[in-house]
PDB file of C-alpha atoms and ligand atoms in Angstrom:
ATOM      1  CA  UNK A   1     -35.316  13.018  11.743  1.00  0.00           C
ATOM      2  CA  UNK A   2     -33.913  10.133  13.585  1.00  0.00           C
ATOM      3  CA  UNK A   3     -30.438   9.060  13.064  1.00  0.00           C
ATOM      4  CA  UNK A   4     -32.059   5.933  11.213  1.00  0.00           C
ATOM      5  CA  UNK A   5     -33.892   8.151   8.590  1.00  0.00           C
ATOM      6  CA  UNK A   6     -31.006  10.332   8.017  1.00  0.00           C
ATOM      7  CA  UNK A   7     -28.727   6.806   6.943  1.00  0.00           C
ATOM      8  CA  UNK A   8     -31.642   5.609   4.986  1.00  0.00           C
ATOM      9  CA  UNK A   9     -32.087   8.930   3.298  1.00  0.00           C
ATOM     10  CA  UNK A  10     -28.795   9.020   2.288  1.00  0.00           C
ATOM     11  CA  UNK A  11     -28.582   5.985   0.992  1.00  0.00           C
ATOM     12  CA  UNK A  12     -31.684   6.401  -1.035  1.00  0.00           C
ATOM     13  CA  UNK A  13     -29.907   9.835  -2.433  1.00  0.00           C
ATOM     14  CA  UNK A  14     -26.648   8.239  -3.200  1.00  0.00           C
ATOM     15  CA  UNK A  15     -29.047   5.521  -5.123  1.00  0.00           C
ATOM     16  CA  UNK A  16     -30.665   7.930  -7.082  1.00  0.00           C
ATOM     17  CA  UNK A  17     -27.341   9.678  -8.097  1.00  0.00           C
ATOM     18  CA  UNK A  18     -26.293   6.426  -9.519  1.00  0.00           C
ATOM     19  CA  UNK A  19     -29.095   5.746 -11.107  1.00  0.00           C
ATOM     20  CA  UNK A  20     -29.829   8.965 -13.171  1.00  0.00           C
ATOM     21  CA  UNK A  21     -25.721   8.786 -14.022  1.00  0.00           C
ATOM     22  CA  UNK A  22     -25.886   5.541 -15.482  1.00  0.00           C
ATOM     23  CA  UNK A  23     -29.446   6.482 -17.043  1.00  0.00           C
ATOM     24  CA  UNK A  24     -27.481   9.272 -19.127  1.00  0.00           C
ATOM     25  CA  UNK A  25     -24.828   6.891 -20.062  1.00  0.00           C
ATOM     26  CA  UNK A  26     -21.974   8.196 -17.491  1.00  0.00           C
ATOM     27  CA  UNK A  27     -20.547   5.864 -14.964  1.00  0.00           C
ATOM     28  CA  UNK A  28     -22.325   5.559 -11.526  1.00  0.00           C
ATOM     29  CA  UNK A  29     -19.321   6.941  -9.018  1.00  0.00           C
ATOM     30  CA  UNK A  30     -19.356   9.944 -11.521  1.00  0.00           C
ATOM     31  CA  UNK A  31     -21.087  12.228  -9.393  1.00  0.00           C
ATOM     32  CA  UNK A  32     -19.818  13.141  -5.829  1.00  0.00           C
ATOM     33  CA  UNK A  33     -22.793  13.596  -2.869  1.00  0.00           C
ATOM     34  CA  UNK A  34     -21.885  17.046  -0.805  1.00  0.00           C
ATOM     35  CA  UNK A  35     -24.285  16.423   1.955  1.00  0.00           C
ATOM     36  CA  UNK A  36     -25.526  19.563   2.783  1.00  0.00           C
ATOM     37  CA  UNK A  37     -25.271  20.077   6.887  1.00  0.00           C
ATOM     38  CA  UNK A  38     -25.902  24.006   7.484  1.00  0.00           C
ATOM     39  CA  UNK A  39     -28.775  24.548   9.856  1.00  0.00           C
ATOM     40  CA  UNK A  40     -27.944  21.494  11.529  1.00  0.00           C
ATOM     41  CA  UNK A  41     -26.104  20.734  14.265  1.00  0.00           C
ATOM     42  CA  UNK A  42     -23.311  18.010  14.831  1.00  0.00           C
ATOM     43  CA  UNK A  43     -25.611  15.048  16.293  1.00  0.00           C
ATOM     44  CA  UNK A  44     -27.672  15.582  12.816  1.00  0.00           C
ATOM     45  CA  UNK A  45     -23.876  15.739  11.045  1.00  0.00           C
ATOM     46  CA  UNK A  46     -22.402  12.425  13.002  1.00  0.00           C
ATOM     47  CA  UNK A  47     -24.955   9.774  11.656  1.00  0.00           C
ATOM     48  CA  UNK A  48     -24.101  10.635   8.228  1.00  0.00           C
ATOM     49  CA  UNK A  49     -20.345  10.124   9.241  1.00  0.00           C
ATOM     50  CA  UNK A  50     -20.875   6.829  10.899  1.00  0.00           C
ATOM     51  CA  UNK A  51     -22.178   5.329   7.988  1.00  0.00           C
ATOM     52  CA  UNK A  52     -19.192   6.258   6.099  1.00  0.00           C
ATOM     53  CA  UNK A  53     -20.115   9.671   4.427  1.00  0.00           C
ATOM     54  CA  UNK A  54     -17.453  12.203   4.325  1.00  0.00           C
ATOM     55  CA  UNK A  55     -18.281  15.151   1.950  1.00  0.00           C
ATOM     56  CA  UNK A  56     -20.377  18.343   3.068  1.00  0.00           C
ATOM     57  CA  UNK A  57     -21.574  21.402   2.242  1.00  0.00           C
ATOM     58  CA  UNK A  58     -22.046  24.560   4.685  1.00  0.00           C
ATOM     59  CA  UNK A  59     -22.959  28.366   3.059  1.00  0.00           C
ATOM     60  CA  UNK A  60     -21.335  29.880   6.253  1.00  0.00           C
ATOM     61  CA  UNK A  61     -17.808  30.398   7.568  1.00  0.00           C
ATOM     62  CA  UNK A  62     -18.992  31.174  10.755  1.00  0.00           C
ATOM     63  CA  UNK A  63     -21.411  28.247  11.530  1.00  0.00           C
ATOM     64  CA  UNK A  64     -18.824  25.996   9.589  1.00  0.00           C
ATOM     65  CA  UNK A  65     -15.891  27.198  12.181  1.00  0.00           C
ATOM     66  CA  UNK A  66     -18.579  26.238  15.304  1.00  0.00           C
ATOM     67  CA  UNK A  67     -19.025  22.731  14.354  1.00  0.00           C
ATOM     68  CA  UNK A  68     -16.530  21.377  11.873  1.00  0.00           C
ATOM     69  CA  UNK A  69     -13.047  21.364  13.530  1.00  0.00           C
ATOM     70  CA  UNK A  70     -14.279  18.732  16.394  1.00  0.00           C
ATOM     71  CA  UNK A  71     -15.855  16.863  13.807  1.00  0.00           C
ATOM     72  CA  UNK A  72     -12.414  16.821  11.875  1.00  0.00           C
ATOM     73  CA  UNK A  73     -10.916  15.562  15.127  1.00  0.00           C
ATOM     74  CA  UNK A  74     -13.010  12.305  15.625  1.00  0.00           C
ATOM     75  CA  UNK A  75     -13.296  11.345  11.988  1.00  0.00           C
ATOM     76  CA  UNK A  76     -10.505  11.194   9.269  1.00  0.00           C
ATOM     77  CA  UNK A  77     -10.523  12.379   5.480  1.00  0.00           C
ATOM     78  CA  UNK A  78     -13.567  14.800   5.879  1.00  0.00           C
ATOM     79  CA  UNK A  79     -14.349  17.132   2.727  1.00  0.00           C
ATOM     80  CA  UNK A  80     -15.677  20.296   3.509  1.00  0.00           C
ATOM     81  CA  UNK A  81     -16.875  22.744   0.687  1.00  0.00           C
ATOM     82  CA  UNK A  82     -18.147  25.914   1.132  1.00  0.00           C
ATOM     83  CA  UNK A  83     -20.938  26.330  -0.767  1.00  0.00           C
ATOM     84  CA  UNK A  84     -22.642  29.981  -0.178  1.00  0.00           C
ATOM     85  CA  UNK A  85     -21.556  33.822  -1.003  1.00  0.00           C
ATOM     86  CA  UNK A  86     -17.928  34.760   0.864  1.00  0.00           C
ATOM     87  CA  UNK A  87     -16.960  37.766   2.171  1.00  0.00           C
ATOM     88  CA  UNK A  88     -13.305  39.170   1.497  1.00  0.00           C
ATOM     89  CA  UNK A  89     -12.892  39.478   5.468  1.00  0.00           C
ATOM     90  CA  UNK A  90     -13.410  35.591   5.384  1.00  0.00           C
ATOM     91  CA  UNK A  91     -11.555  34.257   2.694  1.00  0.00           C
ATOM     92  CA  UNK A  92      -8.812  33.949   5.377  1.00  0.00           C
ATOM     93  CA  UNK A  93     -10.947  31.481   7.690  1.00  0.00           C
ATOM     94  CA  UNK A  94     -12.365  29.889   4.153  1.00  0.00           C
ATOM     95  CA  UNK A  95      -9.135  29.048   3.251  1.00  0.00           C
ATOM     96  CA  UNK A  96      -8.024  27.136   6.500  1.00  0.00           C
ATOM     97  CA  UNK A  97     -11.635  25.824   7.008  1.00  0.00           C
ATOM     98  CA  UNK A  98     -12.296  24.146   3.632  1.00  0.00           C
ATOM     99  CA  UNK A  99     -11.462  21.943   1.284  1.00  0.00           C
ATOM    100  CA  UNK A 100     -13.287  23.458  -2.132  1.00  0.00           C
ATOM    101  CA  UNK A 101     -14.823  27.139  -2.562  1.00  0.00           C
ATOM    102  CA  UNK A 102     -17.588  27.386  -4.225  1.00  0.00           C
ATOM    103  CA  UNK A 103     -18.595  30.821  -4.309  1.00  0.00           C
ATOM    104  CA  UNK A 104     -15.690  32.531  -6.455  1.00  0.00           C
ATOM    105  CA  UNK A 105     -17.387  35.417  -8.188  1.00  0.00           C
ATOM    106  CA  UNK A 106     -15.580  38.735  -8.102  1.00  0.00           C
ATOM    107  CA  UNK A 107     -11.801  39.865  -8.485  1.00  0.00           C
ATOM    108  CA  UNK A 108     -11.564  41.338  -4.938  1.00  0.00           C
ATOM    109  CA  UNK A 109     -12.832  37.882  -3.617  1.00  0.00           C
ATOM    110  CA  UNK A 110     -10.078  35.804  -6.162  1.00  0.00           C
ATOM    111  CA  UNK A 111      -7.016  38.274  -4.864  1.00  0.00           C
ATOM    112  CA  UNK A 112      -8.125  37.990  -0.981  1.00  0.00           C
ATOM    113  CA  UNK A 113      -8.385  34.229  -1.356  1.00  0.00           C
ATOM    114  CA  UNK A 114      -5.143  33.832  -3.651  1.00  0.00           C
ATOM    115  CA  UNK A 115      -3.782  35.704  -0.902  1.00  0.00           C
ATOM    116  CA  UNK A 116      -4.804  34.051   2.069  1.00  0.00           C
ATOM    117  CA  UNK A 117      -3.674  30.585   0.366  1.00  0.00           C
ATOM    118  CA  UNK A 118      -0.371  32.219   0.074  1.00  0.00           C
ATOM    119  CA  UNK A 119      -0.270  33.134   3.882  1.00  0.00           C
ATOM    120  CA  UNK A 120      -2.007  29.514   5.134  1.00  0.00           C
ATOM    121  CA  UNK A 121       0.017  27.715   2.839  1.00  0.00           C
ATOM    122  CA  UNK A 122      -3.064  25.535   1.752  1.00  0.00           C
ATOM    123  CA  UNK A 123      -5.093  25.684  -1.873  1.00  0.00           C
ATOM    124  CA  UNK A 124      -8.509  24.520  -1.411  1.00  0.00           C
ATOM    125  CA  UNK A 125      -9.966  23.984  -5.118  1.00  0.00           C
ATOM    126  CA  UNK A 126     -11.916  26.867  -6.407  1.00  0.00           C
ATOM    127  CA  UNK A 127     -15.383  26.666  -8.400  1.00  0.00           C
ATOM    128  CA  UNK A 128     -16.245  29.808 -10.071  1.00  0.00           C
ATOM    129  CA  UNK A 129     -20.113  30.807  -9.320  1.00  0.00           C
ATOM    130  CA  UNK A 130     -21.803  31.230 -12.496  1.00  0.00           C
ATOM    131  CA  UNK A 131     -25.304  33.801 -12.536  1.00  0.00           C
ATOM    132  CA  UNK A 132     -26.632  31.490 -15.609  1.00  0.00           C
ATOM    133  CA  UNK A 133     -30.002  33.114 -15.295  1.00  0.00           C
ATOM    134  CA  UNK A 134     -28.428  37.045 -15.222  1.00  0.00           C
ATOM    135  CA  UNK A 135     -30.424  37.723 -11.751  1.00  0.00           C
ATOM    136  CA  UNK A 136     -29.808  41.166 -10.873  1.00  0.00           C
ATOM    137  CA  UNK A 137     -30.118  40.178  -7.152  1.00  0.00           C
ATOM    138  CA  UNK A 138     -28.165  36.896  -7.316  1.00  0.00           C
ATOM    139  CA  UNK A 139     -24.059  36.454  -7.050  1.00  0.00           C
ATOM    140  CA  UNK A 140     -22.518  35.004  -9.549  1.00  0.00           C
ATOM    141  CA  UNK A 141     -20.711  36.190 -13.245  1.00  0.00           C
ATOM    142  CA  UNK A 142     -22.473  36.577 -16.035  1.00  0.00           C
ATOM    143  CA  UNK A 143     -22.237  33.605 -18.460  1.00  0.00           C
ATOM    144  CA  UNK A 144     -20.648  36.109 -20.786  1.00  0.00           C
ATOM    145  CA  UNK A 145     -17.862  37.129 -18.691  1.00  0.00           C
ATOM    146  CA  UNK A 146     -16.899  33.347 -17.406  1.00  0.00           C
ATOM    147  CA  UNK A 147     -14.072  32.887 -19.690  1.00  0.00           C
ATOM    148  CA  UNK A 148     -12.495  36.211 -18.652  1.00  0.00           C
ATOM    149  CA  UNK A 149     -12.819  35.789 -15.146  1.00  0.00           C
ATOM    150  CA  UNK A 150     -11.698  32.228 -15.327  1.00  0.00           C
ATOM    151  CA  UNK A 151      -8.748  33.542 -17.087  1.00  0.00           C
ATOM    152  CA  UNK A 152      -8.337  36.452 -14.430  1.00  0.00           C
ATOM    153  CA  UNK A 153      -8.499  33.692 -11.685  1.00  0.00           C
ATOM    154  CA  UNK A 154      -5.506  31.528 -12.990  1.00  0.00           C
ATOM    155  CA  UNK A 155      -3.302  34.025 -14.465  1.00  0.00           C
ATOM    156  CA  UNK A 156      -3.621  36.913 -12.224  1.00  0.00           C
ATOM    157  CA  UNK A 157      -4.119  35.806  -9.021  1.00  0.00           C
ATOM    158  CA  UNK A 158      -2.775  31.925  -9.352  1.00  0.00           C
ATOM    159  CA  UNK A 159      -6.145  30.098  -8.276  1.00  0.00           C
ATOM    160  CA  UNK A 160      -6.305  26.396  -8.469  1.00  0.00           C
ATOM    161  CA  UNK A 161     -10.155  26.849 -10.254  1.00  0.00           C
ATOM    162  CA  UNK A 162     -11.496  23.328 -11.156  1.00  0.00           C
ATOM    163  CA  UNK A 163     -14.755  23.912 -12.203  1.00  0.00           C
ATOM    164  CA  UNK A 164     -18.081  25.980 -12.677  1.00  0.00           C
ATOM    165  CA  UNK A 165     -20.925  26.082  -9.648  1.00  0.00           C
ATOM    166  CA  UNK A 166     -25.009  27.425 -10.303  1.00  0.00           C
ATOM    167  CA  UNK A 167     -27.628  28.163  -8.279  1.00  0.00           C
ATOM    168  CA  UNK A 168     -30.556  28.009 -11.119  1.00  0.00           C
ATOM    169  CA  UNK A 169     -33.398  31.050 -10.852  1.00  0.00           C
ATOM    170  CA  UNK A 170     -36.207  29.611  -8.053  1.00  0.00           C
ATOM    171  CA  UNK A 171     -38.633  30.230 -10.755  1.00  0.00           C
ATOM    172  CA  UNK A 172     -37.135  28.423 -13.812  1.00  0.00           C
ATOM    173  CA  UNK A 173     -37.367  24.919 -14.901  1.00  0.00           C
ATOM    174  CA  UNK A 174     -33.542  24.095 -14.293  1.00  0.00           C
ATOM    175  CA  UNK A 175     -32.617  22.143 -17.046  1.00  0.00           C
ATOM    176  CA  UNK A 176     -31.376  24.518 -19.248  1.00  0.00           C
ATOM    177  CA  UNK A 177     -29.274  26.187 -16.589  1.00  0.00           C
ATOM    178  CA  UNK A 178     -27.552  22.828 -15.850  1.00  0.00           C
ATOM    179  CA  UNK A 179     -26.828  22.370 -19.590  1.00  0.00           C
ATOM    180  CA  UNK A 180     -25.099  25.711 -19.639  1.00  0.00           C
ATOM    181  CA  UNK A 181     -23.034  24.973 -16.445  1.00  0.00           C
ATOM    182  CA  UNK A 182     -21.770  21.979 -18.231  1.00  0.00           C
ATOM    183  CA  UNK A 183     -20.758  23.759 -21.345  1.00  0.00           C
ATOM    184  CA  UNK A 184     -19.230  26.378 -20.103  1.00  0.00           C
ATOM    185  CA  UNK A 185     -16.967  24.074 -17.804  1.00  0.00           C
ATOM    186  CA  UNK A 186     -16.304  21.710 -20.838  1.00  0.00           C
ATOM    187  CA  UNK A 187     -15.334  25.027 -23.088  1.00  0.00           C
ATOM    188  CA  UNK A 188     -12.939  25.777 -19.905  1.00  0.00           C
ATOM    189  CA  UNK A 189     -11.496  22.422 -19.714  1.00  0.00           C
ATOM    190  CA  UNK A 190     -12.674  22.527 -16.205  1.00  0.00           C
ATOM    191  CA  UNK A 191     -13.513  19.092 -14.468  1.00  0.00           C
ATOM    192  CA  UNK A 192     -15.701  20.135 -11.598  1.00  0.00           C
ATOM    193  CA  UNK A 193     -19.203  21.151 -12.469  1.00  0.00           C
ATOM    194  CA  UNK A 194     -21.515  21.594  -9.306  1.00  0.00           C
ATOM    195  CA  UNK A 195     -25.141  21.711  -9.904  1.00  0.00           C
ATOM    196  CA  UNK A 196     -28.414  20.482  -8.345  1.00  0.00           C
ATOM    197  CA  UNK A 197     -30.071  20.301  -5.138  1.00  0.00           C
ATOM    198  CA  UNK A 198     -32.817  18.475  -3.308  1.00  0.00           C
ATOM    199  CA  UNK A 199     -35.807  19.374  -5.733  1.00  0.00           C
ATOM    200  CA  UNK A 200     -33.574  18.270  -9.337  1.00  0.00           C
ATOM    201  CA  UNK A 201     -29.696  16.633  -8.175  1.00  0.00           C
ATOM    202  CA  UNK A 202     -31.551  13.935 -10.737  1.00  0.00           C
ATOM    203  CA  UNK A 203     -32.103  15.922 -13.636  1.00  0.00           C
ATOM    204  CA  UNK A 204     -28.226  17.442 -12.944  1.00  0.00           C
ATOM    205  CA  UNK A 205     -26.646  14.077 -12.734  1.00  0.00           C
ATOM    206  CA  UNK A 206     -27.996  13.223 -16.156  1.00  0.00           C
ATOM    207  CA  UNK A 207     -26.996  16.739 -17.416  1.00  0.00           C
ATOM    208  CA  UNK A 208     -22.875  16.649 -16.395  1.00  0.00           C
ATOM    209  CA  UNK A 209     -22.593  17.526 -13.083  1.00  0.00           C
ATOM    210  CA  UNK A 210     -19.731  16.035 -10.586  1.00  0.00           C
ATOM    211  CA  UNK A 211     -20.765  17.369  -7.850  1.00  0.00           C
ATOM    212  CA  UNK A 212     -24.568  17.816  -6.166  1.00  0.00           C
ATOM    213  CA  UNK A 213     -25.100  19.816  -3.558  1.00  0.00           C
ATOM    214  CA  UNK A 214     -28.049  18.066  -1.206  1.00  0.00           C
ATOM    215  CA  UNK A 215     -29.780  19.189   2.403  1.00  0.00           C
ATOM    216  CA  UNK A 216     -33.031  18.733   2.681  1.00  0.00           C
ATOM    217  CA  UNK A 217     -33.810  15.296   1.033  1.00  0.00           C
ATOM    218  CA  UNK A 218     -30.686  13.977   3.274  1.00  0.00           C
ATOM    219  CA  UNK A 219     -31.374  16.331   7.006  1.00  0.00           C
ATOM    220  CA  UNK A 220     -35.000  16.820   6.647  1.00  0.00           C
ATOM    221  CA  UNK A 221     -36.722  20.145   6.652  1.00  0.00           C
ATOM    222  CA  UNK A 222     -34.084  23.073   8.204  1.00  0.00           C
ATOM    223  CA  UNK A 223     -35.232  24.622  11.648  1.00  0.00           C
ATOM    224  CA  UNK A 224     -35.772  28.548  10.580  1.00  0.00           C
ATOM    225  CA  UNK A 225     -33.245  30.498  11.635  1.00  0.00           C
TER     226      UNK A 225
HETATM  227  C1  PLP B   1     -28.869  25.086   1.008  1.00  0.00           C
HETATM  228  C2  PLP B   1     -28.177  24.911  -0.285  1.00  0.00           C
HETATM  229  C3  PLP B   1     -28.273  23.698  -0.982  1.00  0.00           C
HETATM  230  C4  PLP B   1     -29.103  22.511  -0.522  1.00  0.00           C
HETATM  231  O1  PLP B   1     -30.468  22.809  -0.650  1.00  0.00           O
HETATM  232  P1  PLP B   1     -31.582  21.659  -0.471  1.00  0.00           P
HETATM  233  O2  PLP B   1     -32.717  22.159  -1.270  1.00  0.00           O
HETATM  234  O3  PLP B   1     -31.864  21.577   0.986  1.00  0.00           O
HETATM  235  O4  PLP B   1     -31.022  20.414  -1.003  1.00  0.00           O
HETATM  236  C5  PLP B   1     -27.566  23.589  -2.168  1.00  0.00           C
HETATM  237  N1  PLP B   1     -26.813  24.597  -2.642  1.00  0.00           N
HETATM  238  C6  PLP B   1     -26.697  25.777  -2.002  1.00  0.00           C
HETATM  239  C7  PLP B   1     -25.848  26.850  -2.572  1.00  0.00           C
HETATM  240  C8  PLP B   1     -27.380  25.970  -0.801  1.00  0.00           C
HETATM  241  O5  PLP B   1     -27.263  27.151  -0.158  1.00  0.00           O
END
């Protein structure tokens, strides 16, 4: 990918976000692009910012530690969510590195981050990860035991959660995951619903989310790790 392709991809993206949101009768600046940079290194990252983008996704603290805090330096009002699993020895680093968490999914995770927010004296928003297919394997609570944990979140351990996150089973046509997300957030009162990726941010958009979550169609393919 040359710089060139990764502006016009982006733009094409951020077209077809406002598109399918004013296909589905929602306003086009409903639905926030996280550009999703992990795999990629900063002179992939800095086209993207030239042209005026400033939200991103990474799924690691580490990697996210490496390259974000020069890029924070040379360009202003960057948003930075994390958007894969967290360990409770990073919610400390999470905390100071990010600006939303997307990956809240267990109590020991919610008290390590509540208090790490305490100790950093910042409150990054918090989406609760939701398992909406009930994948053994996959993180995430059960769409049973949202409410609870939601509930758990705020009144226990004091975290600002603002909305629902899903990462739909590889093998299922996502639709009805997405529809679920956005129930369950709406049931919640929660504003931030953050679903859809490459292969369907369309088919999310039209179903209620705010926020997609987008690499490949932006970056290009990710080099292996
Ligand atoms: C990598 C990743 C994405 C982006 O995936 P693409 O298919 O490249 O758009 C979205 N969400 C999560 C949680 C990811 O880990």
């Amino acid at each position: 990918m040359t710089p060139d392709d990764i502006c016009a991809n982006l733009e094409s993206v951020k077209a077809d976000i406002t598109k399918a949101a004013l296909d589905a009768g929602r306003k086009g600046n409903d639905v926030s692009l996280i550009a999703v940079s992990k795999a990629f290194p900063a002179e992939h990252i800095r086209p993207a910012l030239l042209a005026g983008h400033r939200c991103f996704g990474e799924n690691r603290v580490q990697e996210a530690a490496a390259k974000w805090p020069a890029l924070r330096k040379e360009f202003e009002d960057i948003e930075l969510h994390l958007i894969g699993p967290l360990q409770t020895n990073k919610a400390e680093d999470a905390v100071v590195l990010f600006d939303v968490i997307h990956s809240v999914d267990r109590p020991k995770l919610a008290a390590k981050l509540a208090n790490a927010m305490e100790k950093r004296d910042r409150r990054p928003d918090c989406l609760v990860q939701v398992n909406t297919g009930d994948e053994a394997q996959k993180a995430g609570v059960a769409p049973g035991e949202v409410m609870s944990f939601v509930g758990q979140c705020q009144e226990e351990f004091g975290l600002p959660v603002k909305g629902l996150m899903c990462i739909p089973p590889a093998s299922d046509y996502p639709a009805p995951h997405f529809a679920l997300l956005a129930k369950l957030a709406d049931k919640l009162s929660l504003p931030m619903v953050s679903m859809g990726m490459s292969s369907d941010y369309e088919m999310a958009c039209q179903l209620g989310a705010t926020h997609v979550r987008v690499g490949s169609a932006i970056f290009g393919d990710r080099p292996s790790i």
